[in-house]
Coordinates of C-alpha atoms in Angstrom, one line a residue:
M3 CA 19.8 -5.3 21.1
T4 CA 18.5 -4.5 24.8
I5 CA 14.2 -5.6 23.8
K6 CA 14.3 -10.0 23.8
I7 CA 12.2 -11.2 20.4
T8 CA 9.9 -13.7 21.1
G9 CA 9.4 -14.7 18.7
Q10 CA 5.5 -15.1 19.4
H11 CA 2.5 -13.9 18.7
L12 CA 1.0 -10.9 20.7
I13 CA -3.0 -11.8 21.3
A14 CA -5.6 -9.5 23.6
G15 CA -1.9 -8.9 25.6
Q16 CA -0.1 -11.8 25.9
W17 CA 3.2 -13.2 24.4
T18 CA 1.8 -16.6 23.2
G19 CA 2.4 -19.8 20.6
E20 CA 5.1 -22.4 20.2
T21 CA 8.6 -21.6 18.1
E22 CA 9.7 -24.7 17.9
G23 CA 9.4 -26.0 15.0
G24 CA 8.3 -22.3 13.6
F25 CA 10.6 -20.2 11.3
T26 CA 12.8 -18.0 10.8
A27 CA 13.6 -14.7 8.4
F28 CA 16.7 -14.0 6.9
D29 CA 19.2 -11.4 6.6
A30 CA 18.8 -9.4 3.2
N31 CA 22.0 -8.5 2.6
T32 CA 23.8 -12.0 3.5
H33 CA 20.6 -14.4 2.6
Q34 CA 21.6 -16.1 5.7
P35 CA 18.8 -17.3 7.5
I36 CA 18.4 -15.1 11.6
N37 CA 19.1 -17.4 14.4
I38 CA 15.5 -15.5 15.5
P39 CA 12.9 -19.0 15.8
F40 CA 9.5 -17.7 15.4
A41 CA 5.3 -19.5 16.3
D42 CA 3.5 -20.1 13.1
A43 CA 0.3 -19.5 14.1
T44 CA -1.7 -22.4 15.0
T45 CA -6.1 -23.1 14.2
E46 CA -6.7 -21.9 17.8
E47 CA -4.5 -19.2 17.9
V48 CA -5.7 -17.1 15.0
N49 CA -10.1 -17.9 16.0
T50 CA -8.5 -16.7 20.2
A51 CA -7.3 -13.2 18.5
I52 CA -10.4 -13.4 15.9
I53 CA -12.7 -13.2 19.1
R54 CA -11.0 -11.1 21.4
A55 CA -11.0 -8.3 19.0
N56 CA -14.5 -9.0 18.4
E57 CA -15.4 -8.6 22.2
A58 CA -12.6 -5.4 22.2
F59 CA -15.1 -4.2 19.9
V60 CA -18.5 -3.8 22.2
S61 CA -15.9 -0.5 24.2
Y62 CA -13.5 0.2 21.2
S63 CA -16.1 1.6 18.6
Q64 CA -17.8 3.3 21.8
L65 CA -15.0 5.1 22.6
S66 CA -15.0 8.7 21.9
A67 CA -12.9 10.6 18.5
A68 CA -10.9 12.4 21.5
K69 CA -9.4 9.3 23.1
R70 CA -9.7 7.5 20.0
A71 CA -7.0 10.3 18.6
Q72 CA -4.9 9.9 21.9
F73 CA -4.6 6.0 22.0
L74 CA -2.9 7.2 18.0
R75 CA -0.6 9.9 19.4
T76 CA 0.4 6.5 22.2
I77 CA 1.1 4.1 19.3
G78 CA 3.1 6.7 17.1
E79 CA 5.1 8.1 21.0
Q80 CA 5.9 4.0 22.1
I81 CA 6.9 3.5 18.6
N82 CA 9.9 6.4 18.3
A83 CA 10.9 5.3 21.9
L84 CA 11.4 2.1 20.0
G85 CA 14.8 4.1 19.2
D86 CA 18.0 2.3 16.9
E87 CA 16.9 -0.9 17.9
L88 CA 13.4 -0.8 15.3
V89 CA 16.0 1.0 12.5
E90 CA 18.6 -2.1 13.1
A91 CA 16.1 -4.8 13.5
A92 CA 14.0 -3.5 9.6
C93 CA 17.3 -2.7 8.2
A94 CA 18.8 -6.2 8.8
E95 CA 14.8 -7.5 7.7
T96 CA 15.1 -6.2 4.5
G97 CA 18.2 -5.2 3.4
L98 CA 16.9 -1.4 3.1
P99 CA 18.8 1.7 4.3
A100 CA 18.8 3.3 8.0
M101 CA 18.1 6.3 5.6
R102 CA 15.1 4.8 4.8
I103 CA 14.0 3.3 8.3
Q104 CA 14.2 5.6 10.0
G105 CA 11.5 8.3 7.2
E106 CA 9.4 4.6 6.5
R107 CA 9.2 5.4 10.9
G108 CA 8.5 9.2 10.2
R109 CA 6.3 8.5 7.5
T110 CA 4.1 5.5 10.4
V111 CA 3.8 8.2 13.2
G112 CA 3.0 11.1 11.1
Q113 CA -0.1 8.7 10.1
L114 CA -1.1 7.9 12.8
G115 CA -0.7 12.3 14.1
L116 CA -2.6 12.2 10.4
F117 CA -6.0 10.3 12.0
A118 CA -5.5 11.7 14.9
D119 CA -6.4 15.3 14.0
L120 CA -8.7 13.6 12.1
L121 CA -10.8 12.4 15.1
E122 CA -10.5 15.9 17.1
A123 CA -11.3 18.2 13.8
G124 CA -14.9 15.6 13.4
E125 CA -13.9 12.0 11.9
F126 CA -16.7 12.1 9.4
P127 CA -18.4 16.2 8.6
A128 CA -21.7 16.0 9.8
V129 CA -25.4 15.6 8.1
I130 CA -27.7 17.2 9.4
D131 CA -31.6 18.0 7.5
K132 CA -34.0 18.9 10.3
A133 CA -37.8 18.1 10.6
D134 CA -39.9 20.6 9.5
A135 CA -43.3 20.1 10.8
D136 CA -45.1 22.6 8.1
R137 CA -44.6 20.8 4.8
Q138 CA -46.9 19.3 2.9
P139 CA -48.0 16.7 2.0
V140 CA -46.8 15.1 4.9
P141 CA -44.8 16.1 7.3
K142 CA -40.8 15.7 7.1
P143 CA -39.1 14.3 9.9
D144 CA -35.5 15.3 10.6
T145 CA -32.5 12.7 10.0
R146 CA -29.0 13.0 10.2
L147 CA -26.0 11.2 8.2
G148 CA -23.9 9.0 10.8
Y149 CA -20.7 6.5 10.1
L150 CA -20.1 3.4 12.4
P151 CA -17.1 1.5 12.5
L152 CA -17.4 -2.1 10.8
G153 CA -15.9 -4.8 13.1
V154 CA -12.9 -6.6 13.6
V155 CA -10.2 -5.7 10.5
G156 CA -7.4 -8.1 8.9
V157 CA -4.8 -6.5 8.4
F158 CA -2.0 -8.0 6.0
A159 CA 1.4 -6.4 6.2
A160 CA 2.8 -4.9 3.4
S161 CA 6.3 -7.2 2.5
N162 CA 8.2 -3.6 0.7
F163 CA 7.1 -1.3 3.1
P164 CA 7.8 -3.0 6.7
L165 CA 7.0 0.7 9.4
A166 CA 4.1 2.5 6.8
F167 CA 2.1 -0.5 5.0
S168 CA 3.6 -2.9 7.8
T169 CA 2.0 -3.7 11.7
A170 CA 1.0 -0.2 12.3
G171 CA 0.7 1.3 9.3
G172 CA -1.8 3.0 7.5
D173 CA -4.1 0.1 6.8
T174 CA -4.3 -0.5 11.3
A175 CA -3.7 3.3 12.1
S176 CA -7.1 3.7 9.7
A177 CA -9.2 1.1 11.1
L178 CA -8.4 1.4 14.8
A179 CA -9.4 5.4 13.9
A180 CA -12.5 4.2 12.3
G181 CA -13.3 1.7 16.0
C182 CA -12.3 -1.5 14.7
P183 CA -10.3 -3.7 16.5
V184 CA -7.2 -5.2 14.4
V185 CA -5.7 -8.5 14.0
M186 CA -2.1 -8.3 12.3
K187 CA -0.7 -11.0 10.1
A188 CA 2.6 -9.5 10.1
H189 CA 4.6 -11.1 6.9
A190 CA 7.4 -13.8 7.6
A191 CA 10.4 -11.2 6.3
H192 CA 10.7 -9.3 9.1
P193 CA 8.7 -10.1 11.6
A194 CA 11.1 -8.8 14.3
T195 CA 10.3 -6.1 13.5
A196 CA 6.7 -6.0 13.2
E197 CA 7.5 -7.4 17.6
L198 CA 8.7 -4.1 17.8
V199 CA 6.4 -2.4 16.9
A200 CA 3.9 -4.5 18.4
R201 CA 5.7 -4.2 21.6
A202 CA 4.9 -0.5 20.9
I203 CA 0.7 -0.6 20.5
L204 CA 0.7 -2.5 23.6
K205 CA 2.2 -0.7 25.1
A206 CA 0.1 2.0 24.6
V207 CA -2.6 -0.2 25.0
E208 CA -1.7 -0.8 28.5
L209 CA -1.2 3.2 28.9
C210 CA -4.8 4.9 27.8
G211 CA -6.9 1.3 28.9
V212 CA -8.1 0.4 25.8
H213 CA -9.1 -2.8 25.6
K214 CA -6.7 -5.1 24.9
G215 CA -7.7 -7.2 22.5
V216 CA -7.9 -3.7 20.2
F217 CA -4.6 -5.6 18.6
S218 CA -3.4 -8.7 18.2
L219 CA -0.3 -10.2 15.5
L220 CA 0.3 -13.6 14.2
Q221 CA 3.5 -14.5 13.5
G222 CA 3.6 -17.3 10.5
K223 CA 4.4 -18.5 6.9
N224 CA 1.5 -20.8 7.5
Y225 CA -1.0 -19.6 4.3
A226 CA -4.4 -21.3 6.0
I227 CA -3.7 -18.1 8.9
A228 CA -4.3 -15.7 5.2
S229 CA -7.1 -18.2 5.0
Q230 CA -8.8 -18.7 8.3
I231 CA -8.4 -14.5 8.7
V232 CA -10.4 -13.8 5.9
M233 CA -13.2 -16.5 6.3
H234 CA -14.1 -16.2 10.1
P235 CA -17.3 -14.8 10.4
S236 CA -16.4 -12.4 12.9
V237 CA -13.7 -10.6 11.0
K238 CA -16.0 -7.1 9.3
A239 CA -13.1 -5.6 6.2
V240 CA -9.6 -6.7 5.5
G241 CA -7.0 -5.1 4.4
F242 CA -4.0 -6.2 2.1
T243 CA -1.2 -4.9 0.3
G244 CA 1.1 -8.0 -1.7
S245 CA 0.9 -9.8 -5.2
Q246 CA -2.2 -9.9 -7.4
R247 CA -2.1 -13.8 -7.5
V248 CA -2.5 -13.8 -3.5
G249 CA -4.8 -11.2 -3.2
M250 CA -7.3 -12.8 -6.2
I251 CA -7.0 -16.5 -4.0
L252 CA -8.1 -14.1 -0.5
Q253 CA -10.3 -12.0 -2.6
Q254 CA -12.8 -15.3 -4.7
Q255 CA -12.6 -16.9 -0.5
I256 CA -13.8 -14.5 0.8
Y257 CA -17.3 -14.1 -2.1
Q258 CA -17.6 -18.1 -1.0
R259 CA -18.4 -16.3 2.7
P260 CA -22.0 -16.0 3.7
E261 CA -21.5 -12.9 4.2
P262 CA -19.0 -11.5 1.5
I263 CA -17.0 -8.3 3.6
P264 CA -15.5 -5.4 1.8
F265 CA -11.9 -7.0 0.3
Y266 CA -9.0 -3.9 0.3
G267 CA -6.4 -5.4 -2.1
E268 CA -3.1 -3.4 -3.0
L269 CA -1.9 -5.7 -5.8
G270 CA 0.2 -4.5 -8.7
S271 CA 1.0 -1.4 -10.9
I272 CA 3.3 -0.5 -13.4
N273 CA 2.7 3.4 -13.2
P274 CA 3.4 4.4 -16.5
Q275 CA 5.2 7.1 -17.3
F276 CA 4.2 9.9 -20.4
L277 CA 7.0 11.9 -22.1
M278 CA 5.6 14.5 -24.9
P279 CA 7.8 15.2 -27.7
A280 CA 8.7 19.3 -26.0
K281 CA 10.2 18.4 -23.5
V282 CA 11.7 14.9 -24.4
A283 CA 13.4 17.6 -27.1
L284 CA 14.0 20.3 -24.2
D285 CA 15.2 18.0 -21.6
A286 CA 15.9 14.8 -22.8
E287 CA 18.8 13.8 -20.8
E288 CA 18.0 15.4 -17.4
L289 CA 14.9 13.8 -17.6
S290 CA 16.1 10.6 -18.2
K291 CA 18.0 10.7 -15.1
T292 CA 15.2 11.8 -13.2
L293 CA 13.3 8.4 -13.7
I294 CA 16.3 6.1 -13.2
A295 CA 16.5 7.9 -10.4
S296 CA 13.2 7.2 -8.9
L297 CA 13.4 3.9 -10.7
M298 CA 15.8 2.8 -8.2
M299 CA 14.9 3.9 -5.1
G300 CA 14.6 0.4 -2.6
Q301 CA 15.5 -1.3 -5.8
G302 CA 12.4 -0.5 -7.8
Q303 CA 10.4 -2.6 -5.0
I304 CA 7.9 0.3 -4.5
C305 CA 4.1 0.1 -4.9
T306 CA 4.1 3.5 -7.3
S307 CA 8.5 2.4 -9.1
P308 CA 7.4 3.9 -12.8
G309 CA 8.1 0.6 -15.1
V310 CA 6.7 1.8 -18.2
W311 CA 7.9 5.3 -20.4
A312 CA 6.5 6.1 -23.1
I313 CA 8.2 8.0 -26.0
I314 CA 7.1 9.0 -29.1
D315 CA 10.6 8.4 -31.9
S316 CA 10.5 11.3 -34.1
D317 CA 13.9 12.5 -33.9
D318 CA 17.5 12.5 -32.3
S319 CA 16.0 13.4 -28.9
Y320 CA 14.8 10.0 -28.4
N321 CA 18.7 8.6 -29.2
R322 CA 19.4 11.4 -26.7
F323 CA 16.9 10.0 -23.9
V324 CA 18.0 6.6 -24.8
N325 CA 21.6 6.6 -24.8
S326 CA 21.3 8.5 -21.9
A327 CA 19.1 6.7 -19.8
A328 CA 20.7 4.0 -20.6
E329 CA 24.4 5.2 -19.5
T330 CA 23.2 6.4 -16.1
L331 CA 21.5 3.1 -15.2
S332 CA 24.7 0.8 -16.6
Q333 CA 26.3 2.8 -14.0
Q334 CA 23.9 2.1 -11.1
P335 CA 25.3 -0.1 -7.5
A336 CA 23.8 -4.1 -7.5
G337 CA 21.6 -4.0 -4.2
V338 CA 19.5 -6.0 -2.2
M339 CA 15.9 -7.4 -2.4
L340 CA 14.0 -7.6 0.6
T341 CA 13.9 -11.7 0.9
P342 CA 15.8 -13.8 -2.2
A343 CA 12.9 -15.5 -2.9
M344 CA 12.5 -11.7 -4.7
C345 CA 15.3 -11.8 -5.9
A346 CA 15.2 -14.8 -7.3
A347 CA 11.7 -14.4 -8.9
Y348 CA 13.6 -10.7 -9.9
N349 CA 15.7 -12.4 -11.9
K350 CA 13.5 -15.2 -13.5
A351 CA 11.1 -11.9 -15.0
V352 CA 13.9 -10.0 -16.0
E353 CA 16.0 -13.6 -18.2
E354 CA 12.2 -14.3 -19.8
R355 CA 12.0 -10.0 -20.8
K356 CA 15.1 -10.7 -22.5
S357 CA 13.7 -13.9 -24.7
I358 CA 10.8 -11.8 -25.5
N359 CA 11.4 -10.9 -29.9
G360 CA 11.3 -7.4 -30.5
V361 CA 12.6 -6.3 -27.4
E362 CA 15.9 -5.0 -26.8
L363 CA 18.2 -5.0 -23.2
L364 CA 20.0 -1.3 -23.8
A365 CA 21.3 -1.1 -19.9
T366 CA 21.9 -3.5 -17.3
G367 CA 23.5 -1.9 -13.6
L368 CA 27.0 -3.0 -11.8
S369 CA 26.5 -6.1 -10.7
G370 CA 27.1 -7.6 -7.0
E371 CA 28.1 -9.9 -4.5
P372 CA 25.9 -13.6 -5.9
Q373 CA 22.5 -12.3 -3.6
Q374 CA 23.2 -9.1 -5.1
C375 CA 20.3 -8.3 -8.3
S376 CA 21.6 -5.7 -11.3
A377 CA 19.4 -3.0 -12.4
T378 CA 17.8 -2.8 -16.1
L379 CA 16.2 -1.0 -18.9
F380 CA 14.5 -2.2 -21.6
A381 CA 12.9 -0.9 -24.6
T382 CA 10.0 -2.2 -27.4
D383 CA 7.6 -1.2 -29.8
L384 CA 4.5 -1.2 -29.2
N385 CA 3.5 -4.0 -31.5
T386 CA 5.7 -6.2 -29.7
F387 CA 3.9 -4.3 -26.5
V388 CA 0.3 -5.7 -27.6
N389 CA 1.2 -9.2 -28.5
S390 CA 3.1 -10.2 -25.0
S391 CA 1.0 -9.8 -22.0
L392 CA 4.8 -10.3 -20.1
L393 CA 5.4 -6.8 -21.5
Q394 CA 1.8 -5.3 -19.7
Q395 CA 2.4 -7.2 -16.0
E396 CA 4.7 -5.4 -13.3
I397 CA 8.6 -6.7 -12.2
F398 CA 8.6 -5.8 -8.9
G399 CA 12.2 -4.3 -9.0
F400 CA 14.5 -1.5 -10.8
S401 CA 13.9 -3.0 -14.1
A402 CA 12.0 -0.6 -16.8
L403 CA 10.6 -0.7 -20.0
I404 CA 10.9 2.0 -23.0
V405 CA 7.8 1.6 -25.6
R406 CA 9.0 3.3 -28.5
C407 CA 6.0 4.8 -30.1
A408 CA 6.1 5.6 -34.0
D409 CA 3.9 8.8 -33.6
F410 CA 1.6 10.4 -30.7
D411 CA -1.7 8.1 -32.2
E412 CA 0.1 5.1 -31.8
M413 CA 0.9 6.7 -27.5
M414 CA -2.7 6.6 -27.5
Q415 CA -3.1 3.4 -28.2
F416 CA -0.8 2.6 -26.1
I417 CA -3.3 4.1 -22.5
T418 CA -5.9 2.0 -24.2
L419 CA -3.8 -1.3 -23.5
L420 CA -3.6 -0.3 -20.0
K421 CA -4.6 -2.2 -17.1
G422 CA -5.6 0.2 -13.8
N423 CA -2.6 1.6 -12.0
L424 CA -1.4 3.8 -9.1
A425 CA 0.0 6.9 -10.5
A426 CA 0.6 7.7 -13.6
S427 CA 3.2 11.0 -14.5
I428 CA 3.1 13.3 -17.8
H429 CA 6.4 14.9 -19.1
A430 CA 5.6 18.4 -21.0
V431 CA 6.6 22.2 -21.4
D432 CA 3.7 24.7 -22.7
K433 CA 4.1 23.2 -26.3
D434 CA 3.0 20.0 -25.3
F435 CA -0.4 21.2 -23.4
D436 CA -2.7 20.1 -26.4
L437 CA -0.9 16.7 -26.4
A438 CA -0.5 16.5 -22.8
R439 CA -4.2 17.4 -22.5
D440 CA -5.7 14.4 -24.7
V441 CA -3.0 11.9 -22.3
A442 CA -4.3 13.2 -19.7
Q443 CA -8.1 13.2 -20.5
T444 CA -8.5 9.2 -21.2
I445 CA -5.2 7.9 -18.6
A446 CA -7.3 9.5 -16.0
H447 CA -9.8 6.5 -16.6
K448 CA -6.9 4.1 -15.8
V449 CA -5.2 5.8 -12.8
G450 CA -6.0 6.7 -9.0
R451 CA -3.0 9.5 -9.3
L452 CA -2.0 11.5 -12.4
I453 CA 1.4 13.6 -11.8
Y454 CA 3.0 16.8 -13.6
N455 CA 5.8 16.9 -13.7
Q456 CA 7.0 14.8 -11.2
V457 CA 7.3 11.0 -10.5
P458 CA 5.4 8.6 -9.1
T459 CA 7.7 7.5 -6.7
G460 CA 6.9 9.3 -2.8
V461 CA 3.4 9.3 -2.2
E462 CA 2.2 12.5 0.2
V463 CA 0.6 11.9 3.7
C464 CA -2.9 13.8 3.6
A465 CA -6.2 14.8 2.9
S466 CA -6.1 15.2 -0.9
M467 CA -4.2 12.0 -1.8
N468 CA -5.9 8.9 -3.0
H469 CA -4.1 6.3 -3.1
G470 CA -5.6 3.2 -5.4
G471 CA -7.0 3.1 -8.7
P472 CA -9.2 0.5 -11.1
F473 CA -7.6 -3.1 -10.8
P474 CA -4.9 -4.4 -10.6
A475 CA -3.4 -0.9 -8.7
S476 CA -6.8 -2.0 -6.1
T477 CA -9.2 -4.6 -5.7
N478 CA -11.8 -1.1 -5.2
L479 CA -11.0 1.5 -7.3
R480 CA -13.6 4.0 -4.8
T481 CA -11.5 4.0 -2.1
T482 CA -7.2 5.5 -1.2
S483 CA -4.9 3.5 1.6
V484 CA -3.0 6.8 1.9
G485 CA -4.5 9.8 3.2
S486 CA -7.3 10.2 5.7
E487 CA -9.8 9.3 3.2
A488 CA -8.6 5.7 3.7
I489 CA -11.0 5.9 7.4
K490 CA -13.8 5.3 5.3
R491 CA -12.8 2.2 4.6
F492 CA -13.6 1.0 7.3
Q493 CA -16.7 2.6 8.4
R494 CA -20.8 1.8 7.3
P495 CA -23.4 4.5 6.7
I496 CA -26.1 4.8 9.0
C497 CA -29.0 7.6 9.0
Y498 CA -30.8 7.9 12.8
Q499 CA -34.1 9.5 12.5
N500 CA -36.3 11.3 15.1
M501 CA -33.7 10.6 17.2
P502 CA -33.4 12.1 20.7
Q503 CA -30.6 14.3 21.3
E504 CA -29.2 11.8 24.1
L505 CA -28.9 9.3 21.8
L506 CA -27.6 11.1 18.6
P507 CA -23.2 10.2 17.5
A508 CA -21.9 13.8 19.7
I509 CA -20.5 14.7 15.7
L510 CA -24.6 15.0 15.0
R511 CA -26.0 16.9 18.0
N512 CA -27.6 20.1 18.2

């Protein structure tokens, strides 16, 4: 690596922080420490980053849409300029293959470009109700609806997407697009990757002449860092991707603030798959292979991994599907998890699932090195699913559960048991339409994205995408963290009444 990793924080354009006594990342493939020390952010460093971000808000919030768009595009250009060094660092820290990291880099740059396009086209629709002096019984004033950035946004990087949901990922991109400075808490699983991307952002800050407080990167494993960010009075919104346990701790802390703020958390999802009977009868083997391929993406460490499959056990098509799925999964190679801790957590969850009465282990993938994990496929009946809270929870990794339903009524009962999810899929053919309609109308109230004859993995980054859902998929079911609508999380409405043209935002002028 030709770019020297400092292990420090980037605070308002300055690399700072004491790495001695800090932490190291682990090589995901070997579970051995990577010999680069990283600083653990102190209370003073966190406070400085937030204060400098708040100072930057004054000028950055008034930056024109065109200049914000240029800034976002420049960040993307500088990320690409990092070349193979970024890919190599991310592969070492996460164990993800180079092709996956390259694709994620493209998605990250694409997200920045998407928000740049939005800003150039008009970041929000102009709503203008002109004055009517002749209206009775009283004249109508001129009113125009606009949007303002909220202020400093705290963003927490995701473990499973070192680029697309991390330093310059969707939360950062949408907050910067909205006119909000960002204080980023890097994930301790990929700190070198975070530092490299932060260098790209700093270069863009310098090239575009933006206030250097607009972005800061804080390294660390100390949980107090997270609490200080969400409790700081100058932080006006938080974007978080992580576990339900940590997310709810942060949510409760925000509730205790004198001024509660929006908390946009993505916490967990099992992404149920509904397999309609005629589809299974026609296409059992191919459907099973499609679902296994989706499950195996990134060792299942993807927020949209298909974790639970509902199927009606009515004839031999069920047996054909299960046998094919088990045979296909048993041939899948072992793989590394993102961190040693996640490997241990996955294995523990699998063992807990094995111990539940009424749950059958259908297949286990190929074994590998001690630091690798194997895919698993389980099956159970609806009654067992009803009575086990463990079965209703996400296993973060490549493990899926088939829920056998005796008939369609049981499948509909299964839907009532589900909590909120990011996505669900209905796999059907024309003969299934009446059943599929009932499923769609019911499951739509439990998900943020409903899919037909496709798997949930692979989230399109576009204006119509919704990546969110009822709790615990996300803490605010009215928002998305992917797509151009994500910008709305970090803006608030404001009505301008009887304002002179010169005092209006450009987009609201005549």
